[in-house]
GROMACS .gro file of C-alpha atoms in nm:
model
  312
    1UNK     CA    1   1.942   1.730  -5.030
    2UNK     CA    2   1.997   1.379  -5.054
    3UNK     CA    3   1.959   1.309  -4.698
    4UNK     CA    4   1.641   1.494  -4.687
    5UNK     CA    5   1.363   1.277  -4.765
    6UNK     CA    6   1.477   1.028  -4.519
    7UNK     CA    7   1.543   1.228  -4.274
    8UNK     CA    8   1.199   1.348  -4.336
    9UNK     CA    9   1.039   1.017  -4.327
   10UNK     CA   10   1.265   0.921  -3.993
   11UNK     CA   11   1.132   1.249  -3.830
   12UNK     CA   12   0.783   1.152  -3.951
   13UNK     CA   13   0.769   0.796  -3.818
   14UNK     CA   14   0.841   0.947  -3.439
   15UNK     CA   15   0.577   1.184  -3.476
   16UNK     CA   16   0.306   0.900  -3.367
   17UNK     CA   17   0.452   0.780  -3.103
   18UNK     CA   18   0.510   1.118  -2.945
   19UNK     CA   19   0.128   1.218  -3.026
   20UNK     CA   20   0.025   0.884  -2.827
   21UNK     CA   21   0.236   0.956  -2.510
   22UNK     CA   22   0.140   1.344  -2.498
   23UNK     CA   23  -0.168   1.296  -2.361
   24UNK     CA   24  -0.094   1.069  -2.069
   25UNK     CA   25   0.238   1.253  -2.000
   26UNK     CA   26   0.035   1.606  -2.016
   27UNK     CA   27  -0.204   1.441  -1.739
   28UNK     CA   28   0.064   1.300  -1.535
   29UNK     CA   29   0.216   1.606  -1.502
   30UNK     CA   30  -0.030   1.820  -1.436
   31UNK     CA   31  -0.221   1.573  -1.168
   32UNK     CA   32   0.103   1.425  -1.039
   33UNK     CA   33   0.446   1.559  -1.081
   34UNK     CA   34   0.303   1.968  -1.023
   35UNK     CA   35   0.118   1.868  -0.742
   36UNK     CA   36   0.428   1.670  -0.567
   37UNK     CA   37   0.654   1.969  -0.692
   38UNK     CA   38   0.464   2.245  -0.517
   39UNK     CA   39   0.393   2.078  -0.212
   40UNK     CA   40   0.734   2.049  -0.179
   41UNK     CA   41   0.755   2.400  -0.268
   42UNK     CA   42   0.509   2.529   0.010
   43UNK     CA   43   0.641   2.296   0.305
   44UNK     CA   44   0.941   2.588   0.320
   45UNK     CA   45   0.652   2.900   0.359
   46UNK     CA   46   0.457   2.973   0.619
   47UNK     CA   47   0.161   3.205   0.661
   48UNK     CA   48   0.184   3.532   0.821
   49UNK     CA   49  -0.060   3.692   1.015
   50UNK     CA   50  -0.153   3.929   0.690
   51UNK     CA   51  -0.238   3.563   0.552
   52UNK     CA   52   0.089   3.611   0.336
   53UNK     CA   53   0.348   3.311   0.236
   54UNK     CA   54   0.685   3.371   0.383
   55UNK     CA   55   0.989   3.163   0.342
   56UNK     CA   56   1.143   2.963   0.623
   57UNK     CA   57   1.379   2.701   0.478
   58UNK     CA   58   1.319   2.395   0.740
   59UNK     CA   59   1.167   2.561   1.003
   60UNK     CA   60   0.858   2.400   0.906
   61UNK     CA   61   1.046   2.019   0.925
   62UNK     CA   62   1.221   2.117   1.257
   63UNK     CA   63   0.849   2.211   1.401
   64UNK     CA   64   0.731   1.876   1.263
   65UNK     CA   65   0.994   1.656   1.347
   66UNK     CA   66   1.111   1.820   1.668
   67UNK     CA   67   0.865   2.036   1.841
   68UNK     CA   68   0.672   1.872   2.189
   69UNK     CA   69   0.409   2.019   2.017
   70UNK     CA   70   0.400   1.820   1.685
   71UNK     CA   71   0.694   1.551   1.681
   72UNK     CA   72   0.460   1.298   1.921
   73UNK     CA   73   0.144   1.306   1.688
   74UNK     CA   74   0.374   1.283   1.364
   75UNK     CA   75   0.619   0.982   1.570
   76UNK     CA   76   0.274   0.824   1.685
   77UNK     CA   77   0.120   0.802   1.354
   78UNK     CA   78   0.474   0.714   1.180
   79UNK     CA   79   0.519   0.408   1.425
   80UNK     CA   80   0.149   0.322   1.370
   81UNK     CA   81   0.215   0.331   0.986
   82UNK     CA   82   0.542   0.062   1.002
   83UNK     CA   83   0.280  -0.128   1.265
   84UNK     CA   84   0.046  -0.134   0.975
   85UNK     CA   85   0.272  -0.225   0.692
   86UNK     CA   86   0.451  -0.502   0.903
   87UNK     CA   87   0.096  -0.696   0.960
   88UNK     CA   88   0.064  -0.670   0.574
   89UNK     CA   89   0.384  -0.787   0.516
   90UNK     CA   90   0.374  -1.077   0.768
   91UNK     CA   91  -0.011  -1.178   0.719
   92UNK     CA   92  -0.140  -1.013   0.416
   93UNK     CA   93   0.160  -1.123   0.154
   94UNK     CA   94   0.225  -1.485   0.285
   95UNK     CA   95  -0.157  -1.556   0.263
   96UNK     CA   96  -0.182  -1.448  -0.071
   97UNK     CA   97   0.140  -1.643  -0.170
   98UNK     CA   98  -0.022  -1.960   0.010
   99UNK     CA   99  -0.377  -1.907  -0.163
  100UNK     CA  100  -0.176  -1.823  -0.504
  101UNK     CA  101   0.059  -2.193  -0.459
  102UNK     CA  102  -0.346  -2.400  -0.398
  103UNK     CA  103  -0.529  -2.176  -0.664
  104UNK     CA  104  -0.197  -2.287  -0.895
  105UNK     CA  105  -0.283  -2.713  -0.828
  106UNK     CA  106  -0.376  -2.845  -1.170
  107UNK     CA  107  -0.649  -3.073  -1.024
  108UNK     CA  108  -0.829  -2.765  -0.820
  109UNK     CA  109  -1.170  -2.783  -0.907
  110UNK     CA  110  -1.370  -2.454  -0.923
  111UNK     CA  111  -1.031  -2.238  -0.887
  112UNK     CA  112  -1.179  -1.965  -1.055
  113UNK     CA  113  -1.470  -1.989  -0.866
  114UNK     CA  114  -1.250  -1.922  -0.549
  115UNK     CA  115  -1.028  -1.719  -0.729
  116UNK     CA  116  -1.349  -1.503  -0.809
  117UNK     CA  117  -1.444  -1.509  -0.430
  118UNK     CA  118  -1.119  -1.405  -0.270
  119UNK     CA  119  -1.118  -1.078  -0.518
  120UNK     CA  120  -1.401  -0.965  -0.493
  121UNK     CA  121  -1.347  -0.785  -0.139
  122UNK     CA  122  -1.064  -0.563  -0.345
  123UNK     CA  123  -1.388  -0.433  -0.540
  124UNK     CA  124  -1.590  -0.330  -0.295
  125UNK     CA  125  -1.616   0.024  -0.152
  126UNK     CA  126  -1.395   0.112   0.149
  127UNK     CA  127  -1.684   0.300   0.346
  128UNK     CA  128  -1.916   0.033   0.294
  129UNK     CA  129  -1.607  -0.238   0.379
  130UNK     CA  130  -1.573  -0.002   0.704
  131UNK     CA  131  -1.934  -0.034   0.802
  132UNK     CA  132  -1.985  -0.354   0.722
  133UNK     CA  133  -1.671  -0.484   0.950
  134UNK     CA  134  -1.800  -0.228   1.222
  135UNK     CA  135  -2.143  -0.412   1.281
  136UNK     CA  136  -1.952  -0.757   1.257
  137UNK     CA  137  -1.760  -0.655   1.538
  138UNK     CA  138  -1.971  -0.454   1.688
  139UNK     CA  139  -2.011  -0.579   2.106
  140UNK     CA  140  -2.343  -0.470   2.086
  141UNK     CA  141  -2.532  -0.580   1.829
  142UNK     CA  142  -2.249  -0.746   1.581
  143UNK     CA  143  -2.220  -1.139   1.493
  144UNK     CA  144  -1.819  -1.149   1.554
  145UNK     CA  145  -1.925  -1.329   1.890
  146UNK     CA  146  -2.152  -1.574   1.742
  147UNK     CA  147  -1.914  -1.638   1.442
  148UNK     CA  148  -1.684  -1.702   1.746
  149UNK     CA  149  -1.925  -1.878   1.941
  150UNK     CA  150  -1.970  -2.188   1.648
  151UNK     CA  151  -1.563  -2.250   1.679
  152UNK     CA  152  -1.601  -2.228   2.091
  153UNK     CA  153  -1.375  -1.926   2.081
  154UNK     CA  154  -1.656  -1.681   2.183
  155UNK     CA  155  -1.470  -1.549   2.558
  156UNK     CA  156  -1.186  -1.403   2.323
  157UNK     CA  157  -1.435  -1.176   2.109
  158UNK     CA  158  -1.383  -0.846   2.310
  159UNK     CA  159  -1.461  -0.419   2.164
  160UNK     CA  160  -1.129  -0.469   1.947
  161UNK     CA  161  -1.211  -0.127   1.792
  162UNK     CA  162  -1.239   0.039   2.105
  163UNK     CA  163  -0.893  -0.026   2.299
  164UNK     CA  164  -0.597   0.129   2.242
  165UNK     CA  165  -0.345  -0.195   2.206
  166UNK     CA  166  -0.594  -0.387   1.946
  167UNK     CA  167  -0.770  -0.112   1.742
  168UNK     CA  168  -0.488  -0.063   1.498
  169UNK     CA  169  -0.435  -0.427   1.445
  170UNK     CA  170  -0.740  -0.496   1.382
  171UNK     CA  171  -0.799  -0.225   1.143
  172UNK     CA  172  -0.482  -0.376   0.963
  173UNK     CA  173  -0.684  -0.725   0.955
  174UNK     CA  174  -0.967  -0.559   0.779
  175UNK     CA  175  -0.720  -0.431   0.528
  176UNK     CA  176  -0.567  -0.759   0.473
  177UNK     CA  177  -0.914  -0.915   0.468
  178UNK     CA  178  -1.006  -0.650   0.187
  179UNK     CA  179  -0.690  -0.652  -0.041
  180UNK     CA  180  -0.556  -1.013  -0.010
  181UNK     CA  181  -0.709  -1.073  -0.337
  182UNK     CA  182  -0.401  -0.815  -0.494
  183UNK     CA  183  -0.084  -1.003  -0.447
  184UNK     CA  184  -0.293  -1.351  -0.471
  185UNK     CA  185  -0.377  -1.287  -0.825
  186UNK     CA  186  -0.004  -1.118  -0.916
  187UNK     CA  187   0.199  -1.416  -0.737
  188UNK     CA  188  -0.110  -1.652  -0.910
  189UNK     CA  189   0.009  -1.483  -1.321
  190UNK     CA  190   0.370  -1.561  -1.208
  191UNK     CA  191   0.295  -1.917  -1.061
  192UNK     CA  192   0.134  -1.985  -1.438
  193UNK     CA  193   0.392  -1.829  -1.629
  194UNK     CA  194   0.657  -2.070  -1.495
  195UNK     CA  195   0.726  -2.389  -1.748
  196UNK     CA  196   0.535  -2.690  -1.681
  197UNK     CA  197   0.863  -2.903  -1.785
  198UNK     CA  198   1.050  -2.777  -1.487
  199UNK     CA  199   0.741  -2.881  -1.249
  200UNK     CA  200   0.709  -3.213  -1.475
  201UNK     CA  201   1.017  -3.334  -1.409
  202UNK     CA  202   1.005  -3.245  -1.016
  203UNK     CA  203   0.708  -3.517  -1.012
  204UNK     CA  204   0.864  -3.744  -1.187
  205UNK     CA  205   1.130  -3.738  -0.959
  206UNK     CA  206   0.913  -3.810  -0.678
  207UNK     CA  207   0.860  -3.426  -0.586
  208UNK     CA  208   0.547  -3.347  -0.366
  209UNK     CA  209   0.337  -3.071  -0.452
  210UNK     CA  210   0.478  -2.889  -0.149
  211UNK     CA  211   0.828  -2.976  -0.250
  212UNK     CA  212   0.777  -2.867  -0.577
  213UNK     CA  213   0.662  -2.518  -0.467
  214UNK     CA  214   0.952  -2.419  -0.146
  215UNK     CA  215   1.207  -2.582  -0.407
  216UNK     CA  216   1.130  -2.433  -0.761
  217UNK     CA  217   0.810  -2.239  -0.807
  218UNK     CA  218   0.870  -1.992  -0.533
  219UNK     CA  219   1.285  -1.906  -0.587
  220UNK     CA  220   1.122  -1.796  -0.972
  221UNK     CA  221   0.863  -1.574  -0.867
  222UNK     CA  222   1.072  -1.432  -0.553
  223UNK     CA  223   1.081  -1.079  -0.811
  224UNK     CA  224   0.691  -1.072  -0.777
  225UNK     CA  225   0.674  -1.109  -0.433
  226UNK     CA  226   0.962  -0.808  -0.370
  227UNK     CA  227   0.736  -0.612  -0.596
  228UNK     CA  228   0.421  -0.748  -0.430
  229UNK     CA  229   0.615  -0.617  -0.124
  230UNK     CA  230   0.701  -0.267  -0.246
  231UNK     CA  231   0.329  -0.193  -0.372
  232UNK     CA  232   0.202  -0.299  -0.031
  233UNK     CA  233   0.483  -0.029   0.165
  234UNK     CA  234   0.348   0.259  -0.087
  235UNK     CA  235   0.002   0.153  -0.044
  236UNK     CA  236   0.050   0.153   0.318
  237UNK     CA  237   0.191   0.505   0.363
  238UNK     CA  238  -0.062   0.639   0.132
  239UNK     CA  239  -0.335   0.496   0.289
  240UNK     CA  240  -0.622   0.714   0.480
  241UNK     CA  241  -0.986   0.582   0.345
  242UNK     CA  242  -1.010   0.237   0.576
  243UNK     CA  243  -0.883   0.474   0.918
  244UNK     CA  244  -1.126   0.744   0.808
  245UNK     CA  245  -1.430   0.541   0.720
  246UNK     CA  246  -1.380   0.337   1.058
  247UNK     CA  247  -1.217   0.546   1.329
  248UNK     CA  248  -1.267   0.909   1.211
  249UNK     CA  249  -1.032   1.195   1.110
  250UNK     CA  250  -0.933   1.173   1.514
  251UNK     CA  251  -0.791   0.832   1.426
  252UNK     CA  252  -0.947   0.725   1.820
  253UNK     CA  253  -0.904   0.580   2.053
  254UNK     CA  254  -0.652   0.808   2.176
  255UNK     CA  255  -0.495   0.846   1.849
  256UNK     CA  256  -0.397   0.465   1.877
  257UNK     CA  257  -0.487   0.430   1.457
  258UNK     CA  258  -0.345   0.751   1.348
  259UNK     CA  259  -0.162   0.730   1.055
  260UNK     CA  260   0.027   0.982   0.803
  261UNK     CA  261  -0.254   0.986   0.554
  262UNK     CA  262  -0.494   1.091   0.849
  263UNK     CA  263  -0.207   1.283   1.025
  264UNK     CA  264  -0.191   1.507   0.736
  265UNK     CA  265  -0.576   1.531   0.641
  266UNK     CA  266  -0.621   1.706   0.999
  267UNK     CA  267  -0.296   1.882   0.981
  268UNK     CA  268  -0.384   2.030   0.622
  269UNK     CA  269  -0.752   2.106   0.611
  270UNK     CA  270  -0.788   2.106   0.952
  271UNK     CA  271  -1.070   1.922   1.208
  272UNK     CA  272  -1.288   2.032   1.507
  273UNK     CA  273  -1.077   2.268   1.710
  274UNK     CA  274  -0.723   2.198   1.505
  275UNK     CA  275  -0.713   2.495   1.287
  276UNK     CA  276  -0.560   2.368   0.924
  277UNK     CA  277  -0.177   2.463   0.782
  278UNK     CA  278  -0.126   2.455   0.422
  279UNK     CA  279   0.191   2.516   0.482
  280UNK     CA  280   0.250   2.239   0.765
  281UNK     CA  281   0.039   2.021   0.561
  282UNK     CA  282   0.287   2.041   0.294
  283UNK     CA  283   0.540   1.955   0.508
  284UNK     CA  284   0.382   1.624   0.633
  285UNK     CA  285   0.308   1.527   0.267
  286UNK     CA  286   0.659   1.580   0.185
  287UNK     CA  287   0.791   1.365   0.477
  288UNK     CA  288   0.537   1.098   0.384
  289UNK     CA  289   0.701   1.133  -0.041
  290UNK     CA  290   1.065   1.105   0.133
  291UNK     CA  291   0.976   0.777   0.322
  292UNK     CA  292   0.803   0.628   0.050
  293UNK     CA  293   1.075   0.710  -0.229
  294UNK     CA  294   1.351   0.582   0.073
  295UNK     CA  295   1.186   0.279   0.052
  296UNK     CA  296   1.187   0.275  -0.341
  297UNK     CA  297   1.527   0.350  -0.377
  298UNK     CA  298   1.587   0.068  -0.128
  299UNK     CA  299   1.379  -0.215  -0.351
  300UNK     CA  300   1.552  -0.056  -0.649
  301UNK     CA  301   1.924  -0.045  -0.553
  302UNK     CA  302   1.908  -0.320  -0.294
  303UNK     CA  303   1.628  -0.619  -0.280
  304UNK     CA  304   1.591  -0.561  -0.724
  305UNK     CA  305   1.973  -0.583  -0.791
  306UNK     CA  306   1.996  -0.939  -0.530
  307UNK     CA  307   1.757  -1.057  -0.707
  308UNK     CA  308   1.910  -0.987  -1.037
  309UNK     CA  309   2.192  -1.147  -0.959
  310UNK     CA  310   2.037  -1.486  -0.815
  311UNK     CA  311   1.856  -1.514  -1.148
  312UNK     CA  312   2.162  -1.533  -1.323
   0.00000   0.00000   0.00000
């Protein structure tokens, strides 16, 4: 009995904090984890002909994966997806560490005004983003050739959005255009959160401002840019809107933009003569979870520990 009342008390104080997380971990679970869970769940059914679910263990990964009939379209649109990420990785993250590094100058004048500027594409709409990039480079009636024409560059303008070898890049430049502003601002909080006595005594040293960046500023926020890097492979293999609002569920020309979020909005629901699978829709979602959490578990137990270790 003499344990009781603080026992009670101890019991008491956790209450709260349980009460506050409910809520959010109620909603996650029911809008994220079930979802995931019983996708997973109907990628081993398939329909019968009475409309019922029968099981099939992998069948439905082996038809996928392996079958003339579906293993192009899903290696197409996988290929196109690494195609994607790798222009965001090799244009999208080194621009925003480059704006970040001039934004970061303690002489800039306006900074936030350009700081304000280079975000404000990541608020905008992705339809109207679409359309509005789509009459730019439009060969009929866009500006992209007179934009062109100022710098004298006007006989490389060309229907980017209508061949086969440039549509996909250039829908990955539109991206890039759109979400730059992301990793600018994270790599921008890191850049401030490093000590000015570190940077102080660079310059006094007779550091450039260059020097001062390759040599100290940029080993310390190396863990922002991996996870700068990580958000952009997840966003990548999730992403559907930009391809949709531009190119269509057929991902044209020729299924030269198709990617896994379009891949599995026509194999799921379906799309002009494709009849839709649940069941084969599942599956695609699942292989698209598996090659997002491989590359998780690779940042994690890989790139995360490295840079653990270089930090101490």
């Amino acid at each position: 009995m003499a344990h009781s009342g603080p026992m009670t008390d101890w019991r008491k104080a956790k209450l709260p904090v349980f009460a506050f997380l409910a809520p959010a971990t109620i909603l996650y679970t029911l809008f994220m984890i079930y979802p995931l869970i019983d996708s997973i769940r109907l990628s081993f059914f398939s329909a019968t002909n009475g409309g019922d679910l029968a099981f099939v263990g992998l069948d439905n990964y082996r038809t996928v994966l392996s079958d003339p009939d579906w293993s192009h379209t899903f290696w197409n649109s996988f290929w196109n997806n690494m195609k994607f990420f790798a222009v965001h990785m090799l244009v999208q993250n080194p621009i925003g560490i480059a704006l970040a590094a001039v934004l970061s100058l303690p002489r800039l004048k306006l900074r936030n005004t350009y700081r304000t500027l280079i975000f404000m594409p990541t608020m905008l709409s992705v339809v109207i983003v679409g359309f509005i990039w789509q009459l730019i480079l439009s060969p009929v009636w866009g500006v992209g050739a007179d934009i062109l024409d100022i710098v004298g560059l006007k006989s490389l303008f060309g229907p980017w959005l209508g061949k086969e070898g440039s549509a996909l890049i250039t829908m990955a430049f539109i991206s890039v255009w759109q979400w730059v502003g992301i990793p600018m601002m994270l790599i921008y909080a890191a850049l401030l959160a490093i000590p000015e006595d570190l940077v102080d005594a660079a310059i006094v040293d007779g550091a450039t401002h260059f020097e001062v960046f390759w040599h100290i500023k940029l080993p310390l926020v190396l863990p922002t840019v991996a996870m700068v890097s990580i958000l952009t492979f997840v966003g990548n293999f999730n992403a559907f809107d930009l391809i949709y609002a531009v190119k269509g569920a057929l991902a044209g020309p020729n299924f030269s933009t198709d990617i896994m979020g379009t891949l599995f909005y026509r194999t799921f629901f379906g799309y002009q003569l494709q009849l839709g699978s649940p069941t084969l829709g599942a599956t695609v979602a699942s292989l698209m979870f598996l090659i997002i959490l491989a590359g998780v578990l690779f940042y994690l137990f890989v790139v995360q520990r490295r840079l653990s270790r270089y930090q101490l």
